[in-house]
Amino acid sequence: MRTLTTLQGNSQKLDGGAMFGNAPKALWQRWMQPDELNRIDLGCRALLVQEEGRNILIETGIGAFFSPEMKERFGVQESHHVLLDSLAEQGLTDQDIDIVVLTHLHFDHAGGLLSAWQDGQPAQLLFPNAEFITGAGQWQRANNPHARDRASYIPELLVLLKDCGRLHLVEDDSESFPLLGDGWRLHWSHGHTPGQMLPEVAMPDGPVVFPGDLVPGAPWVHLPITMGYDRFPEGLIEEKQALLDDLYARNGRLVFTHDPDVAIGAIARDDRGRYSVVDIQPAAEKLAS
């Protein structure tokens, strides 16, 4: 039996214009109301997949590794490591996680691998018993970043992952990976960042996909909506349409990492081919169907 539980991590406030790319504020503020600094609320949600004899965590959010100065710059709201609290609510610690699947290595998706910031202390790698899985193309990008996204990576995390001996790199566009086993399928997206790996989990009522930053929240299911952070927006829209077409045909659902209010939802399509999210849930706990 396989169950799914969404876990809250640390939250952020980021500029709404950056998060909605070339969409005008008059449009995107219908979906997310900005504060006086034009920032919108964002979550950093992870997904716990519990199978026979193992706990698999998809992403770790931004965590609490930033110094107070950097925490303020990037709008991180909490000082403690919220994901660890969310695991504790499930009766788990980071030591109980067997596999961590990372869609990509930007700090707001992988920073939770690190312990909380302490003055004068180096960052420590959490999840001591876990195997770490990410895309080979993303690993190459993280270690040789472009000037445009250099600040999105954590150099000390890359060193810790390389040295731990538990890092597994999946060749881009592979549909499966032996360590994950049956009931798992991999989708790929290169429009936001090279080699973003999007895991799909088979469930009795239809597949569930964790789309990372291809579809970071419910408003982004609208095909033209992209982020200012995306490297190739037109390519990303084509990737998004292909994924949504596939999931709609198979009664699929999405788990949103950055949506502060919507954890999981099904895909709907109207007569004009426009996508939306239905059957919205603010959280999922031990979902088995």
mmCIF file of C-alpha atoms in Angstrom:
data_model
loop_
_atom_site.group_PDB
_atom_site.id
_atom_site.type_symbol
_atom_site.label_atom_id
_atom_site.label_comp_id
_atom_site.label_asym_id
_atom_site.label_seq_id
_atom_site.Cartn_x
_atom_site.Cartn_y
_atom_site.Cartn_z
ATOM 1 C CA MET A 1 0.000 0.000 0.000
ATOM 2 C CA ARG A 2 1.205 3.504 -0.852
ATOM 3 C CA THR A 3 0.076 6.708 0.894
ATOM 4 C CA LEU A 4 0.730 10.379 0.149
ATOM 5 C CA THR A 5 1.065 13.171 2.694
ATOM 6 C CA THR A 6 1.824 16.796 1.850
ATOM 7 C CA LEU A 7 4.228 18.498 4.256
ATOM 8 C CA GLN A 8 4.629 22.203 4.865
ATOM 9 C CA GLY A 9 8.109 23.669 4.790
ATOM 10 C CA ASN A 10 9.288 27.227 5.360
ATOM 11 C CA SER A 11 7.257 29.900 3.589
ATOM 12 C CA GLN A 12 8.363 32.895 1.553
ATOM 13 C CA LYS A 13 7.196 36.258 0.279
ATOM 14 C CA LEU A 14 8.469 37.036 -3.226
ATOM 15 C CA ASP A 15 7.775 39.725 -5.785
ATOM 16 C CA GLY A 16 4.537 38.952 -7.605
ATOM 17 C CA GLY A 17 5.790 40.368 -10.904
ATOM 18 C CA ALA A 18 8.773 38.009 -10.848
ATOM 19 C CA MET A 19 6.555 35.036 -10.060
ATOM 20 C CA PHE A 20 4.109 35.793 -12.884
ATOM 21 C CA GLY A 21 6.562 36.819 -15.600
ATOM 22 C CA ASN A 22 4.965 38.906 -18.337
ATOM 23 C CA ALA A 23 1.420 38.635 -16.955
ATOM 24 C CA PRO A 24 0.134 42.079 -15.905
ATOM 25 C CA LYS A 25 -0.535 42.738 -12.259
ATOM 26 C CA ALA A 26 -4.184 43.454 -13.046
ATOM 27 C CA LEU A 27 -4.463 39.778 -13.975
ATOM 28 C CA TRP A 28 -2.307 37.960 -11.423
ATOM 29 C CA GLN A 29 -3.574 39.869 -8.397
ATOM 30 C CA ARG A 30 -6.935 38.178 -8.953
ATOM 31 C CA TRP A 31 -5.233 34.946 -7.913
ATOM 32 C CA MET A 32 -2.742 36.138 -5.301
ATOM 33 C CA GLN A 33 -3.031 39.434 -3.453
ATOM 34 C CA PRO A 34 0.280 41.307 -3.055
ATOM 35 C CA ASP A 35 1.403 43.138 0.054
ATOM 36 C CA GLU A 36 2.638 46.745 0.186
ATOM 37 C CA LEU A 37 6.003 45.624 -1.233
ATOM 38 C CA ASN A 38 4.310 43.826 -4.154
ATOM 39 C CA ARG A 39 5.196 40.442 -2.625
ATOM 40 C CA ILE A 40 2.911 37.415 -2.653
ATOM 41 C CA ASP A 41 2.744 34.554 -0.161
ATOM 42 C CA LEU A 42 4.405 31.343 -1.298
ATOM 43 C CA GLY A 43 4.747 27.936 0.289
ATOM 44 C CA CYS A 44 7.547 25.400 -0.030
ATOM 45 C CA ARG A 45 5.612 22.151 0.120
ATOM 46 C CA ALA A 46 7.113 18.657 0.094
ATOM 47 C CA LEU A 47 5.427 15.310 -0.533
ATOM 48 C CA LEU A 48 5.930 12.268 1.683
ATOM 49 C CA VAL A 49 5.345 8.972 -0.113
ATOM 50 C CA GLN A 50 5.132 6.016 2.247
ATOM 51 C CA GLU A 51 5.421 2.557 0.752
ATOM 52 C CA GLU A 52 6.070 -0.896 2.119
ATOM 53 C CA GLY A 53 9.104 -0.525 4.363
ATOM 54 C CA ARG A 54 10.287 2.890 3.138
ATOM 55 C CA ASN A 55 9.660 6.634 3.360
ATOM 56 C CA ILE A 56 10.320 8.719 0.245
ATOM 57 C CA LEU A 57 10.392 12.507 0.406
ATOM 58 C CA ILE A 58 9.929 14.601 -2.730
ATOM 59 C CA GLU A 59 11.739 17.902 -2.197
ATOM 60 C CA THR A 60 12.669 19.622 1.053
ATOM 61 C CA GLY A 61 11.682 23.258 0.453
ATOM 62 C CA ILE A 62 13.843 26.226 1.298
ATOM 63 C CA GLY A 63 14.547 25.213 4.889
ATOM 64 C CA ALA A 64 16.204 27.555 7.383
ATOM 65 C CA PHE A 65 19.853 27.531 6.251
ATOM 66 C CA PHE A 66 19.977 31.257 5.376
ATOM 67 C CA SER A 67 21.662 33.762 7.663
ATOM 68 C CA PRO A 68 19.289 36.423 9.056
ATOM 69 C CA GLU A 69 20.426 38.884 6.380
ATOM 70 C CA MET A 70 19.795 36.463 3.506
ATOM 71 C CA LYS A 71 16.553 35.268 5.108
ATOM 72 C CA GLU A 72 15.285 38.849 4.964
ATOM 73 C CA ARG A 73 16.436 39.300 1.366
ATOM 74 C CA PHE A 74 14.582 36.235 0.125
ATOM 75 C CA GLY A 75 11.477 36.728 2.242
ATOM 76 C CA VAL A 76 11.770 33.551 4.330
ATOM 77 C CA GLN A 77 9.220 33.895 7.105
ATOM 78 C CA GLU A 78 10.283 31.419 9.787
ATOM 79 C CA SER A 79 13.639 30.991 11.506
ATOM 80 C CA HIS A 80 13.233 27.330 12.479
ATOM 81 C CA HIS A 81 13.191 24.367 10.075
ATOM 82 C CA VAL A 82 9.458 23.946 9.481
ATOM 83 C CA LEU A 83 9.770 20.745 7.431
ATOM 84 C CA LEU A 84 11.305 18.940 10.412
ATOM 85 C CA ASP A 85 8.266 19.938 12.465
ATOM 86 C CA SER A 86 5.981 18.622 9.705
ATOM 87 C CA LEU A 87 7.843 15.310 9.702
ATOM 88 C CA ALA A 88 7.524 15.138 13.481
ATOM 89 C CA GLU A 89 3.748 15.497 13.139
ATOM 90 C CA GLN A 90 3.880 12.261 11.137
ATOM 91 C CA GLY A 91 5.975 10.560 13.794
ATOM 92 C CA LEU A 92 9.150 10.846 11.724
ATOM 93 C CA THR A 93 12.532 12.566 11.800
ATOM 94 C CA ASP A 94 14.918 13.256 8.941
ATOM 95 C CA GLN A 95 16.708 10.028 9.950
ATOM 96 C CA ASP A 96 13.621 8.013 8.958
ATOM 97 C CA ILE A 97 13.686 9.111 5.312
ATOM 98 C CA ASP A 98 15.048 6.453 2.942
ATOM 99 C CA ILE A 99 15.042 8.416 -0.340
ATOM 100 C CA VAL A 100 14.906 12.148 -1.134
ATOM 101 C CA VAL A 101 13.846 13.002 -4.694
ATOM 102 C CA LEU A 102 14.893 16.494 -5.806
ATOM 103 C CA THR A 103 13.164 17.961 -8.856
ATOM 104 C CA HIS A 104 16.059 20.423 -9.111
ATOM 105 C CA LEU A 105 18.653 22.045 -6.882
ATOM 106 C CA HIS A 106 17.519 25.657 -6.548
ATOM 107 C CA PHE A 107 17.719 26.730 -2.916
ATOM 108 C CA ASP A 108 13.954 26.959 -2.446
ATOM 109 C CA HIS A 109 13.629 23.280 -3.362
ATOM 110 C CA ALA A 110 16.777 21.755 -1.880
ATOM 111 C CA GLY A 111 17.743 24.108 0.961
ATOM 112 C CA GLY A 112 15.790 21.971 3.421
ATOM 113 C CA LEU A 113 18.497 19.330 3.105
ATOM 114 C CA LEU A 114 20.610 21.556 5.360
ATOM 115 C CA SER A 115 20.391 22.171 9.075
ATOM 116 C CA ALA A 116 19.122 25.505 10.359
ATOM 117 C CA TRP A 117 21.570 28.416 10.379
ATOM 118 C CA GLN A 118 23.753 28.851 13.461
ATOM 119 C CA ASP A 119 26.173 31.737 13.807
ATOM 120 C CA GLY A 120 29.726 30.601 13.142
ATOM 121 C CA GLN A 121 28.747 26.996 12.396
ATOM 122 C CA PRO A 122 29.007 25.332 8.977
ATOM 123 C CA ALA A 123 25.870 23.900 7.416
ATOM 124 C CA GLN A 124 25.231 20.215 8.092
ATOM 125 C CA LEU A 125 23.582 17.760 5.710
ATOM 126 C CA LEU A 126 20.408 16.289 7.193
ATOM 127 C CA PHE A 127 18.739 12.985 6.187
ATOM 128 C CA PRO A 128 21.757 10.810 7.112
ATOM 129 C CA ASN A 129 20.146 7.534 5.999
ATOM 130 C CA ALA A 130 18.669 8.748 2.725
ATOM 131 C CA GLU A 131 19.712 8.199 -0.863
ATOM 132 C CA PHE A 132 19.438 11.418 -2.878
ATOM 133 C CA ILE A 133 18.106 11.392 -6.457
ATOM 134 C CA THR A 134 18.208 14.250 -8.972
ATOM 135 C CA GLY A 135 18.731 14.785 -12.698
ATOM 136 C CA ALA A 136 22.199 14.593 -14.233
ATOM 137 C CA GLY A 137 21.597 17.682 -16.359
ATOM 138 C CA GLN A 138 20.491 19.656 -13.314
ATOM 139 C CA TRP A 139 23.573 18.533 -11.383
ATOM 140 C CA GLN A 140 25.767 19.749 -14.222
ATOM 141 C CA ARG A 141 23.928 23.078 -14.301
ATOM 142 C CA ALA A 142 24.216 23.523 -10.538
ATOM 143 C CA ASN A 143 27.970 22.969 -10.666
ATOM 144 C CA ASN A 144 28.402 25.190 -13.733
ATOM 145 C CA PRO A 145 25.634 27.758 -13.370
ATOM 146 C CA HIS A 146 24.817 30.563 -15.753
ATOM 147 C CA ALA A 147 25.170 34.118 -14.469
ATOM 148 C CA ARG A 148 21.382 34.338 -14.591
ATOM 149 C CA ASP A 149 20.835 31.575 -12.006
ATOM 150 C CA ARG A 150 24.124 31.357 -10.112
ATOM 151 C CA ALA A 151 22.507 32.789 -6.974
ATOM 152 C CA SER A 152 19.859 30.035 -7.053
ATOM 153 C CA TYR A 153 22.322 27.332 -5.983
ATOM 154 C CA ILE A 154 24.025 26.576 -2.661
ATOM 155 C CA PRO A 155 27.709 25.730 -3.292
ATOM 156 C CA GLU A 156 28.247 24.165 0.137
ATOM 157 C CA LEU A 157 25.231 21.891 -0.390
ATOM 158 C CA LEU A 158 26.671 20.622 -3.664
ATOM 159 C CA VAL A 159 29.919 19.719 -1.907
ATOM 160 C CA LEU A 160 28.075 17.909 0.877
ATOM 161 C CA LEU A 161 25.954 15.945 -1.605
ATOM 162 C CA LYS A 162 28.974 14.963 -3.666
ATOM 163 C CA ASP A 163 30.961 13.869 -0.618
ATOM 164 C CA CYS A 164 28.203 11.928 1.136
ATOM 165 C CA GLY A 165 28.403 8.998 -1.294
ATOM 166 C CA ARG A 166 24.606 8.725 -1.506
ATOM 167 C CA LEU A 167 23.881 10.906 -4.536
ATOM 168 C CA HIS A 168 22.312 9.265 -7.604
ATOM 169 C CA LEU A 169 22.096 11.120 -10.914
ATOM 170 C CA VAL A 170 19.367 10.178 -13.383
ATOM 171 C CA GLU A 171 20.100 10.657 -17.057
ATOM 172 C CA ASP A 172 17.820 13.334 -18.488
ATOM 173 C CA ASP A 173 14.612 12.132 -20.119
ATOM 174 C CA SER A 174 14.763 8.683 -18.487
ATOM 175 C CA GLU A 175 11.258 7.443 -17.735
ATOM 176 C CA SER A 176 12.226 5.380 -14.692
ATOM 177 C CA PHE A 177 14.999 4.801 -12.170
ATOM 178 C CA PRO A 178 15.691 1.439 -10.502
ATOM 179 C CA LEU A 179 15.996 2.839 -6.982
ATOM 180 C CA LEU A 180 12.420 4.131 -7.152
ATOM 181 C CA GLY A 181 11.016 0.890 -8.531
ATOM 182 C CA ASP A 182 7.519 0.014 -9.697
ATOM 183 C CA GLY A 183 4.747 2.575 -9.668
ATOM 184 C CA TRP A 184 7.060 5.500 -10.358
ATOM 185 C CA ARG A 185 7.468 7.394 -13.624
ATOM 186 C CA LEU A 186 9.643 10.393 -14.413
ATOM 187 C CA HIS A 187 8.691 13.428 -16.495
ATOM 188 C CA TRP A 188 11.217 16.083 -17.516
ATOM 189 C CA SER A 189 11.195 19.813 -18.038
ATOM 190 C CA HIS A 190 14.029 22.039 -19.264
ATOM 191 C CA GLY A 191 12.231 25.375 -19.648
ATOM 192 C CA HIS A 192 12.619 26.531 -16.053
ATOM 193 C CA THR A 193 16.067 25.032 -15.531
ATOM 194 C CA PRO A 194 17.927 22.235 -17.343
ATOM 195 C CA GLY A 195 17.114 18.724 -16.224
ATOM 196 C CA GLN A 196 14.185 19.383 -13.902
ATOM 197 C CA MET A 197 12.892 15.927 -12.933
ATOM 198 C CA LEU A 198 9.178 15.578 -12.172
ATOM 199 C CA PRO A 199 8.189 12.349 -10.385
ATOM 200 C CA GLU A 200 4.860 10.649 -10.970
ATOM 201 C CA VAL A 201 3.417 8.241 -8.419
ATOM 202 C CA ALA A 202 0.825 5.657 -9.436
ATOM 203 C CA MET A 203 -2.313 5.720 -7.272
ATOM 204 C CA PRO A 204 -5.593 3.749 -7.548
ATOM 205 C CA ASP A 205 -7.624 6.816 -8.603
ATOM 206 C CA GLY A 206 -5.056 8.060 -11.122
ATOM 207 C CA PRO A 207 -1.454 9.279 -11.220
ATOM 208 C CA VAL A 208 -0.134 12.054 -8.994
ATOM 209 C CA VAL A 209 2.679 14.254 -10.325
ATOM 210 C CA PHE A 210 4.904 16.645 -8.410
ATOM 211 C CA PRO A 211 5.556 19.256 -11.131
ATOM 212 C CA GLY A 212 8.088 21.422 -9.268
ATOM 213 C CA ASP A 213 8.535 24.778 -10.958
ATOM 214 C CA LEU A 214 6.930 23.701 -14.217
ATOM 215 C CA VAL A 215 3.582 24.329 -12.480
ATOM 216 C CA PRO A 216 4.448 25.876 -9.100
ATOM 217 C CA GLY A 217 0.858 26.601 -8.060
ATOM 218 C CA ALA A 218 -2.733 26.437 -9.231
ATOM 219 C CA PRO A 219 -2.685 29.766 -11.174
ATOM 220 C CA TRP A 220 0.175 28.516 -13.327
ATOM 221 C CA VAL A 221 -1.928 25.766 -14.922
ATOM 222 C CA HIS A 222 -3.059 28.514 -17.296
ATOM 223 C CA LEU A 223 -0.798 27.803 -20.242
ATOM 224 C CA PRO A 224 0.499 31.345 -20.990
ATOM 225 C CA ILE A 225 1.460 31.996 -17.353
ATOM 226 C CA THR A 226 5.178 31.583 -16.664
ATOM 227 C CA MET A 227 7.640 32.957 -14.127
ATOM 228 C CA GLY A 228 10.286 35.597 -14.678
ATOM 229 C CA TYR A 229 12.752 33.014 -13.365
ATOM 230 C CA ASP A 230 12.125 30.596 -16.265
ATOM 231 C CA ARG A 231 15.039 30.299 -18.700
ATOM 232 C CA PHE A 232 12.946 29.415 -21.798
ATOM 233 C CA PRO A 233 9.303 30.464 -21.250
ATOM 234 C CA GLU A 234 8.040 29.366 -24.683
ATOM 235 C CA GLY A 235 9.566 25.915 -24.268
ATOM 236 C CA LEU A 236 8.163 25.706 -20.759
ATOM 237 C CA ILE A 237 4.642 26.399 -22.040
ATOM 238 C CA GLU A 238 4.983 23.550 -24.526
ATOM 239 C CA GLU A 239 6.234 21.214 -21.768
ATOM 240 C CA LYS A 240 3.375 22.274 -19.522
ATOM 241 C CA GLN A 241 0.784 21.622 -22.193
ATOM 242 C CA ALA A 242 2.201 18.168 -22.886
ATOM 243 C CA LEU A 243 2.088 17.264 -19.184
ATOM 244 C CA LEU A 244 -1.410 18.633 -18.642
ATOM 245 C CA ASP A 245 -2.736 16.920 -21.780
ATOM 246 C CA ASP A 246 -1.300 13.629 -20.538
ATOM 247 C CA LEU A 247 -2.609 13.959 -16.998
ATOM 248 C CA TYR A 248 -6.055 15.087 -18.103
ATOM 249 C CA ALA A 249 -6.352 11.983 -20.266
ATOM 250 C CA ARG A 250 -5.345 9.763 -17.343
ATOM 251 C CA ASN A 251 -7.364 11.416 -14.549
ATOM 252 C CA GLY A 252 -4.173 12.789 -13.039
ATOM 253 C CA ARG A 253 -3.547 15.177 -10.174
ATOM 254 C CA LEU A 254 -0.817 17.685 -9.330
ATOM 255 C CA VAL A 255 0.856 18.503 -6.008
ATOM 256 C CA PHE A 256 1.856 22.181 -5.934
ATOM 257 C CA THR A 257 5.065 23.086 -4.138
ATOM 258 C CA HIS A 258 4.675 26.884 -3.995
ATOM 259 C CA ASP A 259 0.912 27.413 -3.730
ATOM 260 C CA PRO A 260 0.196 28.643 -0.174
ATOM 261 C CA ASP A 261 -3.398 27.400 -0.193
ATOM 262 C CA VAL A 262 -3.707 24.535 -2.680
ATOM 263 C CA ALA A 263 -1.745 21.358 -1.986
ATOM 264 C CA ILE A 264 -3.263 19.004 -4.535
ATOM 265 C CA GLY A 265 -5.880 19.151 -7.252
ATOM 266 C CA ALA A 266 -7.188 17.428 -10.354
ATOM 267 C CA ILE A 267 -6.943 18.784 -13.901
ATOM 268 C CA ALA A 268 -10.001 20.069 -15.756
ATOM 269 C CA ARG A 269 -10.244 21.377 -19.336
ATOM 270 C CA ASP A 270 -13.053 23.413 -20.857
ATOM 271 C CA ASP A 271 -14.400 23.425 -24.422
ATOM 272 C CA ARG A 272 -11.797 26.007 -25.448
ATOM 273 C CA GLY A 273 -8.936 23.872 -24.193
ATOM 274 C CA ARG A 274 -8.226 26.040 -21.142
ATOM 275 C CA TYR A 275 -6.980 24.201 -18.084
ATOM 276 C CA SER A 276 -7.986 24.713 -14.463
ATOM 277 C CA VAL A 277 -7.665 22.936 -11.119
ATOM 278 C CA VAL A 278 -10.651 21.197 -9.518
ATOM 279 C CA ASP A 279 -11.207 18.979 -6.481
ATOM 280 C CA ILE A 280 -8.815 21.236 -4.584
ATOM 281 C CA GLN A 281 -7.412 20.103 -1.247
ATOM 282 C CA PRO A 282 -5.433 22.366 1.104
ATOM 283 C CA ALA A 283 -3.522 19.344 2.386
ATOM 284 C CA ALA A 284 -3.354 15.579 1.996
ATOM 285 C CA GLU A 285 -2.638 13.160 4.826
ATOM 286 C CA LYS A 286 -2.188 9.442 4.273
ATOM 287 C CA LEU A 287 -3.985 9.721 0.920
ATOM 288 C CA ALA A 288 -4.366 6.192 -0.381
ATOM 289 C CA SER A 289 -6.536 6.610 -3.468
#
